[in-house]
Tab-separated table of C-alpha atoms and ligand atoms in Angstrom:
chain	number	residue	atom	x	y	z
A	182	MET	CA	-12.610	-28.425	3.490
A	183	GLN	CA	-12.327	-25.761	1.040
A	184	THR	CA	-9.913	-26.806	-2.228
A	185	PRO	CA	-8.325	-24.671	-5.106
A	186	ALA	CA	-9.377	-25.684	-8.437
A	187	PRO	CA	-6.519	-27.478	-10.306
A	188	PHE	CA	-3.657	-25.480	-10.993
A	189	ASP	CA	0.018	-26.133	-12.707
A	190	TYR	CA	2.533	-24.698	-10.728
A	191	GLU	CA	6.373	-23.584	-11.515
A	192	ARG	CA	8.900	-21.901	-9.280
A	193	ALA	CA	10.655	-19.151	-11.523
A	194	THR	CA	14.610	-19.078	-11.261
A	195	SER	CA	14.688	-15.353	-13.036
A	196	LEU	CA	12.514	-12.060	-13.497
A	197	ASP	CA	12.849	-12.871	-17.291
A	198	GLY	CA	11.439	-16.581	-17.325
A	199	ALA	CA	8.704	-15.353	-14.802
A	200	ILE	CA	7.647	-12.155	-17.221
A	201	ALA	CA	8.198	-15.106	-20.081
A	202	SER	CA	6.020	-17.873	-18.625
A	203	LEU	CA	3.112	-15.106	-17.442
A	204	LYS	CA	3.177	-14.470	-20.918
A	205	ALA	CA	3.581	-17.846	-22.817
A	206	HIS	CA	0.638	-19.017	-20.344
A	207	GLU	CA	-2.780	-17.591	-20.438
A	208	GLY	CA	-4.669	-17.493	-17.301
A	209	ALA	CA	-1.597	-17.720	-14.662
A	210	ARG	CA	-0.800	-15.654	-12.229
A	211	ILE	CA	2.245	-15.025	-10.305
A	212	ILE	CA	2.435	-15.998	-6.594
A	213	ALA	CA	4.456	-14.165	-3.848
A	214	GLY	CA	3.330	-14.449	-0.070
A	215	GLY	CA	0.355	-15.958	-1.114
A	216	HIS	CA	-1.663	-14.735	1.904
A	217	SER	CA	-4.432	-13.198	-0.741
A	218	LEU	CA	-3.924	-15.557	-3.670
A	219	LEU	CA	-4.305	-18.573	-1.913
A	220	PRO	CA	-7.219	-17.725	0.645
A	221	MET	CA	-9.416	-16.445	-2.758
A	222	MET	CA	-8.117	-20.152	-4.431
A	223	LYS	CA	-9.658	-21.836	-1.858
A	224	LEU	CA	-12.813	-19.920	-1.974
A	225	ARG	CA	-13.078	-20.301	-5.717
A	226	LEU	CA	-12.893	-16.261	-6.275
A	227	ALA	CA	-9.364	-17.176	-8.434
A	228	THR	CA	-8.764	-20.049	-10.494
A	229	PRO	CA	-5.412	-19.742	-12.319
A	230	GLU	CA	-4.300	-22.361	-14.281
A	231	ARG	CA	-0.638	-21.684	-13.387
A	232	LEU	CA	1.163	-20.421	-10.642
A	233	ILE	CA	4.353	-18.497	-11.223
A	234	ASP	CA	6.420	-19.099	-7.598
A	235	ILE	CA	8.857	-15.331	-7.467
A	236	ASN	CA	9.851	-16.442	-3.963
A	237	ASP	CA	13.603	-17.301	-4.924
A	238	LEU	CA	13.700	-14.349	-6.846
A	239	ASP	CA	16.161	-12.800	-4.701
A	240	GLU	CA	16.751	-9.953	-6.617
A	241	LEU	CA	13.591	-8.428	-6.347
A	242	ALA	CA	13.944	-8.363	-2.002
A	243	TYR	CA	15.446	-4.868	-0.793
A	244	ILE	CA	15.147	-1.683	0.905
A	245	ARG	CA	17.866	0.527	-0.491
A	246	GLU	CA	18.498	4.190	-1.265
A	247	GLU	CA	19.186	5.265	-4.784
A	248	GLY	CA	20.247	8.764	-5.545
A	249	ASP	CA	17.405	10.954	-4.222
A	250	GLU	CA	14.828	7.533	-3.956
A	251	ILE	CA	14.516	5.026	-1.884
A	252	ALA	CA	13.742	2.018	-3.953
A	253	ILE	CA	12.004	-1.412	-2.319
A	254	GLY	CA	11.690	-4.487	-4.244
A	255	ALA	CA	8.765	-5.483	-4.948
A	256	LEU	CA	9.466	-9.180	-2.869
A	257	THR	CA	10.040	-7.515	0.452
A	258	ARG	CA	8.054	-8.786	3.270
A	259	HIS	CA	5.933	-6.915	5.405
A	260	VAL	CA	8.579	-7.694	8.340
A	261	GLU	CA	11.207	-6.253	6.672
A	262	LEU	CA	9.503	-2.925	5.729
A	263	LEU	CA	8.603	-3.183	9.672
A	264	GLU	CA	11.856	-3.195	10.710
A	265	SER	CA	13.911	-1.163	8.241
A	266	GLU	CA	15.327	1.471	10.278
A	267	LEU	CA	16.125	2.972	6.621
A	268	LEU	CA	12.599	3.284	5.735
A	269	HIS	CA	11.432	4.486	9.399
A	270	ASP	CA	13.825	7.436	9.440
A	271	ARG	CA	12.769	8.772	5.788
A	272	PHE	CA	8.989	7.262	6.031
A	273	PRO	CA	7.853	6.234	9.382
A	274	ALA	CA	4.403	5.755	8.253
A	275	PHE	CA	5.601	2.351	6.606
A	276	ARG	CA	6.384	1.199	10.657
A	277	ASP	CA	3.050	2.781	11.608
A	278	ALA	CA	1.194	0.845	9.337
A	279	GLU	CA	3.155	-2.049	9.472
A	280	GLN	CA	2.794	-2.451	12.975
A	281	VAL	CA	-0.846	-2.445	12.402
A	282	ILE	CA	-1.253	-5.399	9.161
A	283	ALA	CA	-2.297	-8.802	10.494
A	284	ASP	CA	-0.119	-10.976	12.946
A	285	PRO	CA	3.750	-12.067	12.526
A	286	VAL	CA	2.747	-15.278	10.392
A	287	VAL	CA	1.278	-13.017	7.583
A	288	ARG	CA	3.855	-10.434	7.762
A	289	ASN	CA	6.625	-12.973	7.386
A	290	ARG	CA	5.360	-13.688	4.566
A	291	GLY	CA	3.422	-11.153	2.640
A	292	THR	CA	5.144	-8.876	0.201
A	293	ILE	CA	4.633	-4.957	-0.892
A	294	GLY	CA	4.436	-6.236	-4.071
A	295	GLY	CA	1.363	-8.862	-3.531
A	296	SER	CA	-0.270	-6.083	-1.219
A	297	LEU	CA	-0.373	-3.252	-4.160
A	298	CYS	CA	-1.260	-5.990	-6.704
A	299	GLN	CA	-3.913	-7.484	-4.477
A	300	ALA	CA	-5.541	-3.499	-4.916
A	301	ASP	CA	-7.859	-4.266	-1.199
A	302	ALA	CA	-9.667	-0.972	-0.762
A	303	ALA	CA	-8.903	-2.179	2.700
A	304	GLU	CA	-5.278	-2.728	2.141
A	305	ASP	CA	-2.901	-0.189	4.223
A	306	LEU	CA	0.161	0.005	2.137
A	307	SER	CA	-1.478	1.394	-1.183
A	308	ALA	CA	-2.837	4.248	1.306
A	309	VAL	CA	0.983	4.650	2.532
A	310	CYS	CA	2.427	4.680	-1.201
A	311	THR	CA	-0.485	6.989	-1.934
A	312	ALA	CA	0.397	9.395	0.559
A	313	VAL	CA	4.504	9.031	-0.255
A	314	LYS	CA	3.573	9.992	-3.841
A	315	ALA	CA	5.621	6.401	-4.507
A	316	ARG	CA	6.223	5.609	-8.199
A	317	VAL	CA	6.065	1.819	-9.500
A	318	VAL	CA	8.364	0.030	-11.798
A	319	ILE	CA	6.029	-2.514	-14.313
A	320	ARG	CA	8.401	-4.789	-15.850
A	321	GLY	CA	6.866	-6.619	-19.497
A	322	GLN	CA	8.755	-8.525	-21.745
A	323	GLY	CA	11.388	-6.003	-23.089
A	324	SER	CA	9.771	-2.945	-21.802
A	325	SER	CA	9.829	-1.413	-18.248
A	326	ARG	CA	7.649	1.266	-17.355
A	327	VAL	CA	7.223	3.629	-14.290
A	328	ILE	CA	3.641	5.291	-13.056
A	329	GLY	CA	2.890	6.848	-10.085
A	330	MET	CA	0.106	5.627	-7.434
A	331	HIS	CA	-2.750	7.811	-8.874
A	332	ASP	CA	-2.400	5.830	-12.246
A	333	PHE	CA	-1.741	2.765	-10.343
A	334	HIS	CA	-5.175	1.670	-8.765
A	335	ARG	CA	-7.646	1.524	-11.608
A	336	GLY	CA	-10.752	0.204	-10.122
A	337	PRO	CA	-11.196	-2.331	-7.110
A	338	TRP	CA	-8.757	-5.578	-7.351
A	339	MET	CA	-7.743	-3.383	-10.480
A	340	THR	CA	-4.775	-2.454	-10.996
A	341	ALA	CA	-2.486	-1.037	-14.322
A	342	VAL	CA	-0.377	-4.064	-14.135
A	343	GLY	CA	-1.366	-5.830	-17.319
A	344	GLU	CA	-1.277	-9.185	-19.172
A	345	GLY	CA	2.399	-10.678	-19.179
A	346	GLU	CA	4.045	-7.998	-16.397
A	347	ILE	CA	4.914	-7.849	-13.129
A	348	LEU	CA	5.456	-5.605	-10.237
A	349	THR	CA	9.342	-5.409	-9.564
A	350	GLU	CA	9.603	-2.157	-7.900
A	351	ILE	CA	8.217	0.892	-5.314
A	352	ARG	CA	10.075	4.189	-5.630
A	353	LEU	CA	9.808	6.924	-2.785
A	354	PRO	CA	11.814	10.073	-3.195
A	355	VAL	CA	13.151	11.920	-0.687
A	356	THR	CA	13.055	15.302	-0.259
A	357	PRO	CA	13.512	17.917	2.732
A	358	GLY	CA	11.386	18.618	5.695
A	359	ALA	CA	9.178	15.435	5.139
A	360	GLY	CA	6.994	13.759	7.902
A	361	SER	CA	4.295	11.035	7.809
A	362	ALA	CA	2.110	9.237	9.627
A	363	HIS	CA	-0.513	6.263	9.334
A	364	GLU	CA	-3.748	5.855	11.306
A	365	LYS	CA	-6.023	3.107	11.574
A	366	VAL	CA	-8.747	2.242	13.558
A	367	GLU	CA	-9.595	-1.729	13.497
A	368	ARG	CA	-12.054	-4.089	15.649
A	369	ARG	CA	-8.788	-6.262	17.181
A	370	ALA	CA	-5.997	-6.197	16.803
A	371	GLY	CA	-4.624	-7.732	13.403
A	372	ASP	CA	-7.857	-6.852	11.976
A	373	TRP	CA	-8.072	-5.111	8.215
A	374	ALA	CA	-9.185	-1.780	9.255
A	375	ILE	CA	-12.559	-0.130	9.753
A	376	ALA	CA	-11.029	3.277	8.113
A	377	ALA	CA	-6.948	3.995	8.228
A	378	ALA	CA	-5.605	7.723	6.531
A	379	SER	CA	-1.580	8.070	5.545
A	380	VAL	CA	-0.984	11.321	5.395
A	381	ALA	CA	3.155	12.456	3.874
A	382	VAL	CA	3.857	16.540	4.510
A	383	TRP	CA	6.600	18.423	3.379
A	384	LEU	CA	7.151	21.857	5.086
A	385	ASP	CA	9.102	24.735	4.339
A	386	GLY	CA	8.986	26.303	7.798
A	387	ASP	CA	5.238	26.693	8.906
A	388	THR	CA	4.094	26.348	5.205
A	389	ILE	CA	2.861	22.948	3.987
A	390	ALA	CA	5.058	22.891	0.511
A	391	ASP	CA	3.328	19.257	-0.673
A	392	VAL	CA	1.199	17.021	1.321
A	393	GLY	CA	0.059	13.404	-0.172
A	394	ILE	CA	-3.210	11.976	1.900
A	395	GLY	CA	-4.475	8.386	0.766
A	396	LEU	CA	-7.686	6.523	2.865
A	397	SER	CA	-8.219	2.516	3.327
A	398	ALA	CA	-11.488	1.007	3.679
A	399	VAL	CA	-13.666	4.070	2.969
A	400	GLY	CA	-14.137	3.643	-0.551
A	401	PRO	CA	-14.455	0.811	-3.433
A	402	MET	CA	-10.287	1.403	-3.766
A	403	THR	CA	-7.584	3.209	-2.124
A	404	ILE	CA	-9.178	6.622	-2.295
A	405	GLY	CA	-6.225	9.643	-2.957
A	406	LEU	CA	-8.140	12.885	-1.170
A	407	THR	CA	-7.240	15.302	-3.740
A	408	ARG	CA	-9.119	18.079	-2.464
A	409	ALA	CA	-8.059	18.552	1.167
A	410	GLU	CA	-4.269	18.524	-0.896
A	411	GLU	CA	-5.475	21.643	-2.659
A	412	LEU	CA	-6.770	23.113	0.101
A	413	LEU	CA	-3.529	22.466	2.332
A	414	ARG	CA	-1.197	22.756	-0.533
A	415	GLU	CA	1.023	25.927	0.064
A	416	ALA	CA	-0.979	26.962	2.807
A	417	THR	CA	0.035	28.091	6.300
A	418	LEU	CA	-0.323	25.153	9.398
A	419	SER	CA	-2.842	25.699	11.712
A	420	GLU	CA	-5.258	23.846	13.401
A	421	GLU	CA	-8.041	25.043	11.455
A	422	LEU	CA	-6.891	23.862	8.336
A	423	LEU	CA	-6.549	21.027	9.707
A	424	GLU	CA	-10.025	20.414	10.967
A	425	GLN	CA	-11.208	21.509	7.820
A	426	ALA	CA	-9.262	19.274	5.789
A	427	GLY	CA	-10.866	16.251	8.361
A	428	ALA	CA	-14.198	17.717	7.380
A	429	ILE	CA	-13.415	17.324	3.294
A	430	ALA	CA	-12.298	13.558	3.857
A	431	SER	CA	-15.459	13.012	5.652
A	432	GLU	CA	-17.407	14.097	2.883
A	433	ASP	CA	-15.101	12.618	-0.127
A	434	CYS	CA	-14.943	9.442	1.441
A	435	MET	CA	-17.295	7.060	-0.576
A	436	PRO	CA	-18.002	3.989	2.788
A	437	VAL	CA	-20.210	1.336	2.437
A	438	PRO	CA	-21.697	-0.444	5.625
A	439	ASP	CA	-20.741	-3.809	6.399
A	440	GLY	CA	-20.090	-5.913	9.434
A	441	ARG	CA	-17.121	-3.289	10.788
A	442	GLY	CA	-19.877	-0.030	10.951
A	443	PRO	CA	-22.493	1.842	9.289
A	444	VAL	CA	-21.398	4.787	6.899
A	445	ASP	CA	-21.518	7.519	9.442
A	446	TYR	CA	-19.374	6.010	11.790
A	447	LYS	CA	-17.144	5.408	9.057
A	448	ARG	CA	-17.254	8.971	7.845
A	449	HIS	CA	-16.371	9.822	11.162
A	450	LEU	CA	-13.552	8.022	11.457
A	451	ALA	CA	-12.017	9.320	8.222
A	452	GLY	CA	-12.536	12.649	9.122
A	453	VAL	CA	-10.497	12.402	12.654
A	454	LEU	CA	-7.965	9.895	11.602
A	455	THR	CA	-6.927	12.213	9.021
A	456	LYS	CA	-6.839	14.853	10.920
A	457	ARG	CA	-4.897	12.683	13.491
A	458	ALA	CA	-2.126	11.671	10.952
A	459	LEU	CA	-1.763	15.163	9.463
A	460	ARG	CA	-1.171	16.140	13.027
A	461	ARG	CA	1.538	13.595	13.638
A	462	ALA	CA	3.007	14.183	10.392
A	463	THR	CA	3.900	17.805	10.567
A	464	ALA	CA	5.077	17.148	14.105
A	465	ARG	CA	7.520	14.452	12.844
A	466	ALA	CA	8.502	17.030	10.120
A	467	LEU	CA	8.832	19.551	12.894
A	468	GLN	CA	10.786	17.326	14.871
A	469	GLN	CA	9.017	16.948	17.484
A	470	GLU	CA	8.051	14.181	19.885
A	471	VAL	CA	4.941	12.388	19.078
B	709	FAD	C1	-5.572	-12.993	8.323
B	709	FAD	C2	-4.902	-11.783	7.346
B	709	FAD	C3	-5.084	-9.944	7.848
B	709	FAD	C4	-4.880	-9.744	7.314
B	709	FAD	N1	-4.452	-8.068	7.660
B	709	FAD	C5	-4.013	-7.329	6.765
B	709	FAD	C6	-4.151	-5.784	7.228
B	709	FAD	O1	-5.287	-5.566	8.296
B	709	FAD	N2	-4.248	-4.812	6.267
B	709	FAD	C7	-3.084	-5.237	5.097
B	709	FAD	O2	-2.624	-4.405	4.241
B	709	FAD	N3	-3.392	-6.357	4.310
B	709	FAD	C8	-3.505	-7.422	5.668
B	709	FAD	N4	-3.458	-8.592	4.808
B	709	FAD	C9	-3.046	-8.997	3.708
B	709	FAD	C10	-1.836	-9.532	3.530
B	709	FAD	O3	-1.187	-7.344	3.485
B	709	FAD	C11	-1.252	-9.824	2.441
B	709	FAD	O4	-0.016	-10.430	2.459
B	709	FAD	C12	-1.025	-8.874	0.672
B	709	FAD	O5	-2.203	-8.635	0.507
B	709	FAD	C13	-0.750	-9.843	-0.057
B	709	FAD	O6	0.677	-9.699	-0.323
B	709	FAD	P1	1.467	-11.592	-0.803
B	709	FAD	O7	2.600	-11.240	-1.051
B	709	FAD	O8	0.911	-12.445	-0.082
B	709	FAD	O9	0.486	-11.763	-2.157
B	709	FAD	P2	-0.426	-12.838	-2.657
B	709	FAD	O10	-1.114	-13.266	-2.508
B	709	FAD	O11	0.677	-13.971	-2.729
B	709	FAD	O12	-0.591	-12.261	-4.162
B	709	FAD	C14	-1.609	-11.473	-4.041
B	709	FAD	C15	-2.167	-10.604	-5.761
B	709	FAD	O13	-1.144	-10.273	-5.904
B	709	FAD	C16	-0.460	-10.481	-6.990
B	709	FAD	N5	0.953	-10.521	-7.120
B	709	FAD	C17	1.769	-10.381	-5.797
B	709	FAD	N6	3.082	-9.949	-6.497
B	709	FAD	C18	3.225	-9.736	-7.183
B	709	FAD	C19	4.175	-9.563	-8.415
B	709	FAD	N7	5.216	-8.829	-8.243
B	709	FAD	N8	3.598	-8.145	-10.033
B	709	FAD	C20	2.678	-8.259	-10.035
B	709	FAD	N9	1.656	-9.014	-9.274
B	709	FAD	C21	1.750	-9.871	-7.928
B	709	FAD	C22	-0.908	-11.592	-7.007
B	709	FAD	O14	-1.146	-12.747	-8.947
B	709	FAD	C23	-2.618	-11.948	-6.305
B	709	FAD	O15	-3.089	-11.263	-7.597
B	709	FAD	C24	-4.112	-9.695	5.990
B	709	FAD	C25	-3.821	-11.015	5.330
B	709	FAD	C26	-4.756	-11.901	5.677
B	709	FAD	C27	-4.593	-13.683	5.542
């Protein structure tokens, strides 16, 4: 039987208290849904000396409109993202992704904060947040900073969240003409992606005013597809353009061969899924049925 190494446990009663405890205890880790951290502890890939449980911090669980942004608390569960009509209306890519993330058991407990902080390259929500140009709020003792997703991932399983800091909120800018979509291929229902692509587009008539593309599982970390974004930005929508963007996705991803498939297959999927997500996102922006 796999068992974690011994650790201390505390249940935080306030955000400030959790941050103070992180600061006071070297080797302490936040635990949210526990669906990534606990398996890692059982395998002894993670050996935190103390777990600070934030599950009682209801003030970190919400999805709400604030001015021209949607704000999502870090402790918001997958199931709440799946069921939110507000999020679905503004950014349907979230529901696309949540429908294919794991199973109800994981979705009932796993959180958006834990997903982003785990920074697994195959994780779906990082690609969605990259595509929709989310910004994240990171709190430390007496400090708070807001950074874009392009600055958030620092490497495989590494993020901008530093010692003594907690990710508290994800902010999504709401601007007119938006459409978004997430496309994923997995080996079986509920599995991690073999490859996945998230796209957000902002249209002005048939011109692509702005675009964001994030890829999962085809590189050492979530990939922001900047070369394809540059090609598409301010261009006139056409099938040929989407084909070119798909070709760039195949070229610019960095998959490795593993049990989920060989490199060529993953490159092919990255291209196909990027095109598919672009088509769906633009159709949604044009309010066409998809
Ligand atoms: C069987 C299974 C299948 C899965 N399939 C998928 C899938 O297809 N796609 C997918 O995207 N995910 C999948 N997951 C992962 C799932 O989405 C997890 O919920 C998620 O990865 C972690 O969220 P959590 O709240 O459980 O985080 P935890 O396990 O509690 O924490 C993960 C990491 O984040 C840190 N952390 C958590 N919250 C914060 C915070 N607010 N601030 C700072 N650090 C924080 C923890 O210290 C830890 O290092 C799967 C998981 C399982 C068990």
